[in-house]
């Protein structure tokens, strides 16, 4: 018989690692008492385990402690240096409101769908830091409300759909001031929401148009496995982007959009 | 204290003291100090950013290792030169030949153990380090490695097997084990 024939299968290793019920452990020990082969194997594994357990951990290089703390300081300081927040003084927001009210869209550098997908990619692919990390929507709403964004926002609670808020940032989308917030689920899938001063129907040419029974119109754009759903709430355009699939993303938007 | 500095204080209290364990794992995975420093620093920064998702009272070390291992796999695993992998059939036969039902208690030196460990395929070595050195449960190791528990069990089994063979053969080569009393 070779070492590959395990009489006890997984139980032999589970016994070594204390994973068996007392009854099963007793039964394994009974087998071990009578079986040289299994006893030899478990003893070899026990010696290997003990050898590794007894290893000394390498010493921390002297400079690493300082380097790590400096790196954490840079993360810690990031919110205070976020450039978008300096843009979003009331004066800037008011100027943009006037410009948009006057229909001056041409200064906008990018298409909102492009911008929304690009923002999603930044978070999903690069792990971009959030200005305000919190799992509590009210905390993030307060953060946005403290004069930072220039328009009223609300932060959705997706807990019922098993998405947890990760946090948010004050930013811009397609040249407009924007509140961005990001959710994750247990599988680390991402949902990004943005609210910005703008017109959701700007994406109509690219979009599938869906209507909620109460008449709210949604514009659905799908690109490379990611779905963006736009809709309008008063002066504010809202967009949800996710990689959870077209219908799932549409349902998220349907669940949270408010008819104004 | 605002929420930001409160969070930093909690991170300093929970996660920073585990730096040596994190660096050690990084070192054992990458095989050199410079890469280990990079991987550790990257992991800590990511951990700090994601700290709100850490559930207080759960195993912070296991959580940090999950982040570390994902940094390691994404950045270093592919580039790293794979050590020689022992063929499975050969390994079982060699294991059978060195296993004895009542072995004497062998004490191997750290350098011997380190060399044998470094010769394991990355995935086996990671499983052995997490469970045997860092005492994670199979469930915690599975989460850290991003694989099913059955895979942890089999990597552990192959890793320990290969480790034992390497240690035993190395010791025999160096004449450490006497001819009598261990066959």
PDB file of C-alpha atoms in Angstrom, chain B residues 8-170:
ATOM      1  CA  UNK B   8      -6.903  55.785  13.018  1.00  0.00           C
ATOM      2  CA  UNK B   9      -6.632  55.186  16.738  1.00  0.00           C
ATOM      3  CA  UNK B  10      -8.672  51.974  16.493  1.00  0.00           C
ATOM      4  CA  UNK B  11      -6.545  50.818  13.556  1.00  0.00           C
ATOM      5  CA  UNK B  12      -3.380  51.533  15.524  1.00  0.00           C
ATOM      6  CA  UNK B  13      -4.727  49.549  18.443  1.00  0.00           C
ATOM      7  CA  UNK B  14      -5.951  46.526  16.477  1.00  0.00           C
ATOM      8  CA  UNK B  15      -4.052  46.181  13.237  1.00  0.00           C
ATOM      9  CA  UNK B  16      -0.673  47.870  13.651  1.00  0.00           C
ATOM     10  CA  UNK B  17       0.525  45.513  16.424  1.00  0.00           C
ATOM     11  CA  UNK B  18       0.148  42.658  13.921  1.00  0.00           C
ATOM     12  CA  UNK B  19       2.748  44.190  11.621  1.00  0.00           C
ATOM     13  CA  UNK B  20       5.386  41.626  12.424  1.00  0.00           C
ATOM     14  CA  UNK B  21       3.083  38.712  11.654  1.00  0.00           C
ATOM     15  CA  UNK B  22       1.996  40.392   8.420  1.00  0.00           C
ATOM     16  CA  UNK B  23       5.579  41.112   7.374  1.00  0.00           C
ATOM     17  CA  UNK B  24       6.607  37.580   8.234  1.00  0.00           C
ATOM     18  CA  UNK B  25       3.899  36.116   6.041  1.00  0.00           C
ATOM     19  CA  UNK B  26       4.817  38.533   3.251  1.00  0.00           C
ATOM     20  CA  UNK B  27       8.463  37.534   3.582  1.00  0.00           C
ATOM     21  CA  UNK B  28       7.686  33.808   3.529  1.00  0.00           C
ATOM     22  CA  UNK B  29       5.470  34.281   0.492  1.00  0.00           C
ATOM     23  CA  UNK B  30       7.726  36.546  -1.574  1.00  0.00           C
ATOM     24  CA  UNK B  31      11.082  35.201  -0.438  1.00  0.00           C
ATOM     25  CA  UNK B  32      12.822  38.551  -0.101  1.00  0.00           C
ATOM     26  CA  UNK B  33      12.762  41.557   2.203  1.00  0.00           C
ATOM     27  CA  UNK B  34      12.164  44.289  -0.382  1.00  0.00           C
ATOM     28  CA  UNK B  35       9.119  42.636  -1.925  1.00  0.00           C
ATOM     29  CA  UNK B  36       7.853  41.757   1.538  1.00  0.00           C
ATOM     30  CA  UNK B  37       8.073  45.423   2.588  1.00  0.00           C
ATOM     31  CA  UNK B  38       6.178  46.536  -0.532  1.00  0.00           C
ATOM     32  CA  UNK B  39       3.486  43.906  -0.121  1.00  0.00           C
ATOM     33  CA  UNK B  40       3.095  44.610   3.601  1.00  0.00           C
ATOM     34  CA  UNK B  41       2.843  48.359   3.093  1.00  0.00           C
ATOM     35  CA  UNK B  42       0.322  47.979   0.276  1.00  0.00           C
ATOM     36  CA  UNK B  43      -1.737  45.589   2.402  1.00  0.00           C
ATOM     37  CA  UNK B  44      -1.746  47.921   5.392  1.00  0.00           C
ATOM     38  CA  UNK B  45      -2.834  50.918   3.332  1.00  0.00           C
ATOM     39  CA  UNK B  46      -5.669  48.899   1.787  1.00  0.00           C
ATOM     40  CA  UNK B  47      -6.622  47.570   5.205  1.00  0.00           C
ATOM     41  CA  UNK B  48      -6.750  51.068   6.642  1.00  0.00           C
ATOM     42  CA  UNK B  49      -8.965  52.308   3.803  1.00  0.00           C
ATOM     43  CA  UNK B  50     -11.280  49.334   4.260  1.00  0.00           C
ATOM     44  CA  UNK B  51     -11.149  49.325   8.060  1.00  0.00           C
ATOM     45  CA  UNK B  52     -14.854  50.166   8.366  1.00  0.00           C
ATOM     46  CA  UNK B  53     -15.580  46.763   6.874  1.00  0.00           C
ATOM     47  CA  UNK B  54     -13.644  44.938   9.608  1.00  0.00           C
ATOM     48  CA  UNK B  55     -16.042  43.544  12.193  1.00  0.00           C
ATOM     49  CA  UNK B  56     -14.670  44.302  15.679  1.00  0.00           C
ATOM     50  CA  UNK B  57     -14.183  41.192  17.765  1.00  0.00           C
ATOM     51  CA  UNK B  58     -13.364  38.993  14.777  1.00  0.00           C
ATOM     52  CA  UNK B  59      -9.877  37.776  13.933  1.00  0.00           C
ATOM     53  CA  UNK B  60      -8.027  40.908  12.785  1.00  0.00           C
ATOM     54  CA  UNK B  61      -4.935  38.896  11.906  1.00  0.00           C
ATOM     55  CA  UNK B  62      -6.962  36.665   9.577  1.00  0.00           C
ATOM     56  CA  UNK B  63      -8.547  39.766   8.025  1.00  0.00           C
ATOM     57  CA  UNK B  64      -5.158  41.368   7.412  1.00  0.00           C
ATOM     58  CA  UNK B  65      -3.821  38.109   5.955  1.00  0.00           C
ATOM     59  CA  UNK B  66      -6.749  38.007   3.526  1.00  0.00           C
ATOM     60  CA  UNK B  67      -5.791  41.440   2.245  1.00  0.00           C
ATOM     61  CA  UNK B  68      -2.081  40.589   2.208  1.00  0.00           C
ATOM     62  CA  UNK B  69      -2.581  37.378   0.277  1.00  0.00           C
ATOM     63  CA  UNK B  70      -4.698  39.098  -2.354  1.00  0.00           C
ATOM     64  CA  UNK B  71      -2.002  41.781  -2.792  1.00  0.00           C
ATOM     65  CA  UNK B  72       0.623  39.043  -3.071  1.00  0.00           C
ATOM     66  CA  UNK B  73      -1.321  37.059  -5.652  1.00  0.00           C
ATOM     67  CA  UNK B  74      -2.196  40.104  -7.744  1.00  0.00           C
ATOM     68  CA  UNK B  75       1.278  41.598  -7.812  1.00  0.00           C
ATOM     69  CA  UNK B  76       3.880  38.965  -7.229  1.00  0.00           C
ATOM     70  CA  UNK B  77       2.595  35.482  -7.771  1.00  0.00           C
ATOM     71  CA  UNK B  78       2.790  35.489 -11.540  1.00  0.00           C
ATOM     72  CA  UNK B  79       6.165  37.154 -11.718  1.00  0.00           C
ATOM     73  CA  UNK B  80       7.746  34.926  -9.150  1.00  0.00           C
ATOM     74  CA  UNK B  81       9.899  32.101 -10.353  1.00  0.00           C
ATOM     75  CA  UNK B  82       8.174  28.868  -9.344  1.00  0.00           C
ATOM     76  CA  UNK B  83      10.364  26.526  -7.332  1.00  0.00           C
ATOM     77  CA  UNK B  84      10.649  22.972  -8.527  1.00  0.00           C
ATOM     78  CA  UNK B  85       7.402  21.162  -7.905  1.00  0.00           C
ATOM     79  CA  UNK B  86       7.766  17.581  -6.738  1.00  0.00           C
ATOM     80  CA  UNK B  87       5.713  15.215  -8.896  1.00  0.00           C
ATOM     81  CA  UNK B  88       2.774  13.838  -6.954  1.00  0.00           C
ATOM     82  CA  UNK B  89       3.443  10.132  -7.563  1.00  0.00           C
ATOM     83  CA  UNK B  90       7.053  10.480  -6.560  1.00  0.00           C
ATOM     84  CA  UNK B  91       6.092  12.473  -3.464  1.00  0.00           C
ATOM     85  CA  UNK B  92       3.727   9.816  -2.138  1.00  0.00           C
ATOM     86  CA  UNK B  93       6.340   7.103  -2.585  1.00  0.00           C
ATOM     87  CA  UNK B  94       9.030   9.169  -0.908  1.00  0.00           C
ATOM     88  CA  UNK B  95       6.648  10.038   1.907  1.00  0.00           C
ATOM     89  CA  UNK B  96       5.830   6.370   2.429  1.00  0.00           C
ATOM     90  CA  UNK B  97       9.515   5.542   2.589  1.00  0.00           C
ATOM     91  CA  UNK B  98      10.316   8.157   5.237  1.00  0.00           C
ATOM     92  CA  UNK B  99       7.249   7.687   7.401  1.00  0.00           C
ATOM     93  CA  UNK B 100       7.780   5.447  10.370  1.00  0.00           C
ATOM     94  CA  UNK B 101       5.161   4.494  12.874  1.00  0.00           C
ATOM     95  CA  UNK B 102       7.224   5.515  15.887  1.00  0.00           C
ATOM     96  CA  UNK B 103       9.676   8.163  14.803  1.00  0.00           C
ATOM     97  CA  UNK B 104      12.079   9.705  17.239  1.00  0.00           C
ATOM     98  CA  UNK B 105      11.452  13.316  18.035  1.00  0.00           C
ATOM     99  CA  UNK B 106      13.481  15.200  15.448  1.00  0.00           C
ATOM    100  CA  UNK B 107      14.502  18.786  15.994  1.00  0.00           C
ATOM    101  CA  UNK B 108      15.244  20.586  12.788  1.00  0.00           C
ATOM    102  CA  UNK B 109      16.975  23.938  12.772  1.00  0.00           C
ATOM    103  CA  UNK B 110      15.207  27.106  11.607  1.00  0.00           C
ATOM    104  CA  UNK B 111      17.370  27.372   8.460  1.00  0.00           C
ATOM    105  CA  UNK B 112      16.475  23.794   7.523  1.00  0.00           C
ATOM    106  CA  UNK B 113      12.783  24.404   8.057  1.00  0.00           C
ATOM    107  CA  UNK B 114      12.933  27.720   6.186  1.00  0.00           C
ATOM    108  CA  UNK B 115      14.670  26.112   3.229  1.00  0.00           C
ATOM    109  CA  UNK B 116      12.192  23.248   3.087  1.00  0.00           C
ATOM    110  CA  UNK B 117       9.285  25.699   3.335  1.00  0.00           C
ATOM    111  CA  UNK B 118      10.702  27.967   0.644  1.00  0.00           C
ATOM    112  CA  UNK B 119      10.882  24.987  -1.705  1.00  0.00           C
ATOM    113  CA  UNK B 120       7.135  24.359  -1.510  1.00  0.00           C
ATOM    114  CA  UNK B 121       4.843  25.618  -4.267  1.00  0.00           C
ATOM    115  CA  UNK B 122       3.404  28.999  -3.203  1.00  0.00           C
ATOM    116  CA  UNK B 123      -0.101  27.686  -2.607  1.00  0.00           C
ATOM    117  CA  UNK B 124       1.007  24.839  -0.353  1.00  0.00           C
ATOM    118  CA  UNK B 125       3.360  27.113   1.533  1.00  0.00           C
ATOM    119  CA  UNK B 126       0.617  29.701   2.084  1.00  0.00           C
ATOM    120  CA  UNK B 127      -1.750  27.074   3.513  1.00  0.00           C
ATOM    121  CA  UNK B 128       0.935  25.673   5.821  1.00  0.00           C
ATOM    122  CA  UNK B 129       1.937  29.137   7.047  1.00  0.00           C
ATOM    123  CA  UNK B 130      -1.610  30.241   7.735  1.00  0.00           C
ATOM    124  CA  UNK B 131      -2.685  27.094   9.578  1.00  0.00           C
ATOM    125  CA  UNK B 132       0.497  25.775  11.159  1.00  0.00           C
ATOM    126  CA  UNK B 133       2.410  28.962  11.903  1.00  0.00           C
ATOM    127  CA  UNK B 134      -0.350  31.502  12.337  1.00  0.00           C
ATOM    128  CA  UNK B 135      -2.963  29.085  13.720  1.00  0.00           C
ATOM    129  CA  UNK B 136      -5.826  30.165  11.534  1.00  0.00           C
ATOM    130  CA  UNK B 137      -8.754  27.773  11.353  1.00  0.00           C
ATOM    131  CA  UNK B 138      -9.419  26.077   8.015  1.00  0.00           C
ATOM    132  CA  UNK B 139     -12.342  28.465   7.584  1.00  0.00           C
ATOM    133  CA  UNK B 140     -10.187  31.553   8.173  1.00  0.00           C
ATOM    134  CA  UNK B 141      -7.474  30.193   5.889  1.00  0.00           C
ATOM    135  CA  UNK B 142     -10.062  29.469   3.201  1.00  0.00           C
ATOM    136  CA  UNK B 143     -11.287  33.052   3.404  1.00  0.00           C
ATOM    137  CA  UNK B 144      -7.735  34.385   3.299  1.00  0.00           C
ATOM    138  CA  UNK B 145      -6.762  32.237   0.331  1.00  0.00           C
ATOM    139  CA  UNK B 146     -10.053  32.681  -1.465  1.00  0.00           C
ATOM    140  CA  UNK B 147     -10.639  28.968  -1.896  1.00  0.00           C
ATOM    141  CA  UNK B 148     -12.967  26.260  -0.510  1.00  0.00           C
ATOM    142  CA  UNK B 149     -12.164  24.546   2.773  1.00  0.00           C
ATOM    143  CA  UNK B 150     -11.515  21.274   0.927  1.00  0.00           C
ATOM    144  CA  UNK B 151      -8.793  23.011  -1.044  1.00  0.00           C
ATOM    145  CA  UNK B 152      -7.205  24.295   2.164  1.00  0.00           C
ATOM    146  CA  UNK B 153      -7.231  20.747   3.501  1.00  0.00           C
ATOM    147  CA  UNK B 154      -5.593  19.286   0.399  1.00  0.00           C
ATOM    148  CA  UNK B 155      -2.972  22.056   0.106  1.00  0.00           C
ATOM    149  CA  UNK B 156      -2.179  21.577   3.775  1.00  0.00           C
ATOM    150  CA  UNK B 157      -1.856  17.842   3.321  1.00  0.00           C
ATOM    151  CA  UNK B 158       0.411  18.121   0.270  1.00  0.00           C
ATOM    152  CA  UNK B 159       2.382  20.927   1.892  1.00  0.00           C
ATOM    153  CA  UNK B 160       3.021  19.047   5.117  1.00  0.00           C
ATOM    154  CA  UNK B 161       3.833  15.889   3.178  1.00  0.00           C
ATOM    155  CA  UNK B 162       6.337  17.661   0.974  1.00  0.00           C
ATOM    156  CA  UNK B 163       7.788  19.521   3.930  1.00  0.00           C
ATOM    157  CA  UNK B 164       8.318  16.333   5.890  1.00  0.00           C
ATOM    158  CA  UNK B 165       9.957  14.595   2.928  1.00  0.00           C
ATOM    159  CA  UNK B 166      12.243  17.574   2.328  1.00  0.00           C
ATOM    160  CA  UNK B 167      13.230  17.861   5.984  1.00  0.00           C
ATOM    161  CA  UNK B 168      13.845  14.162   6.341  1.00  0.00           C
ATOM    162  CA  UNK B 169      15.829  13.791   3.144  1.00  0.00           C
ATOM    163  CA  UNK B 170      17.841  16.929   3.882  1.00  0.00           C
TER     164      UNK B 170
END
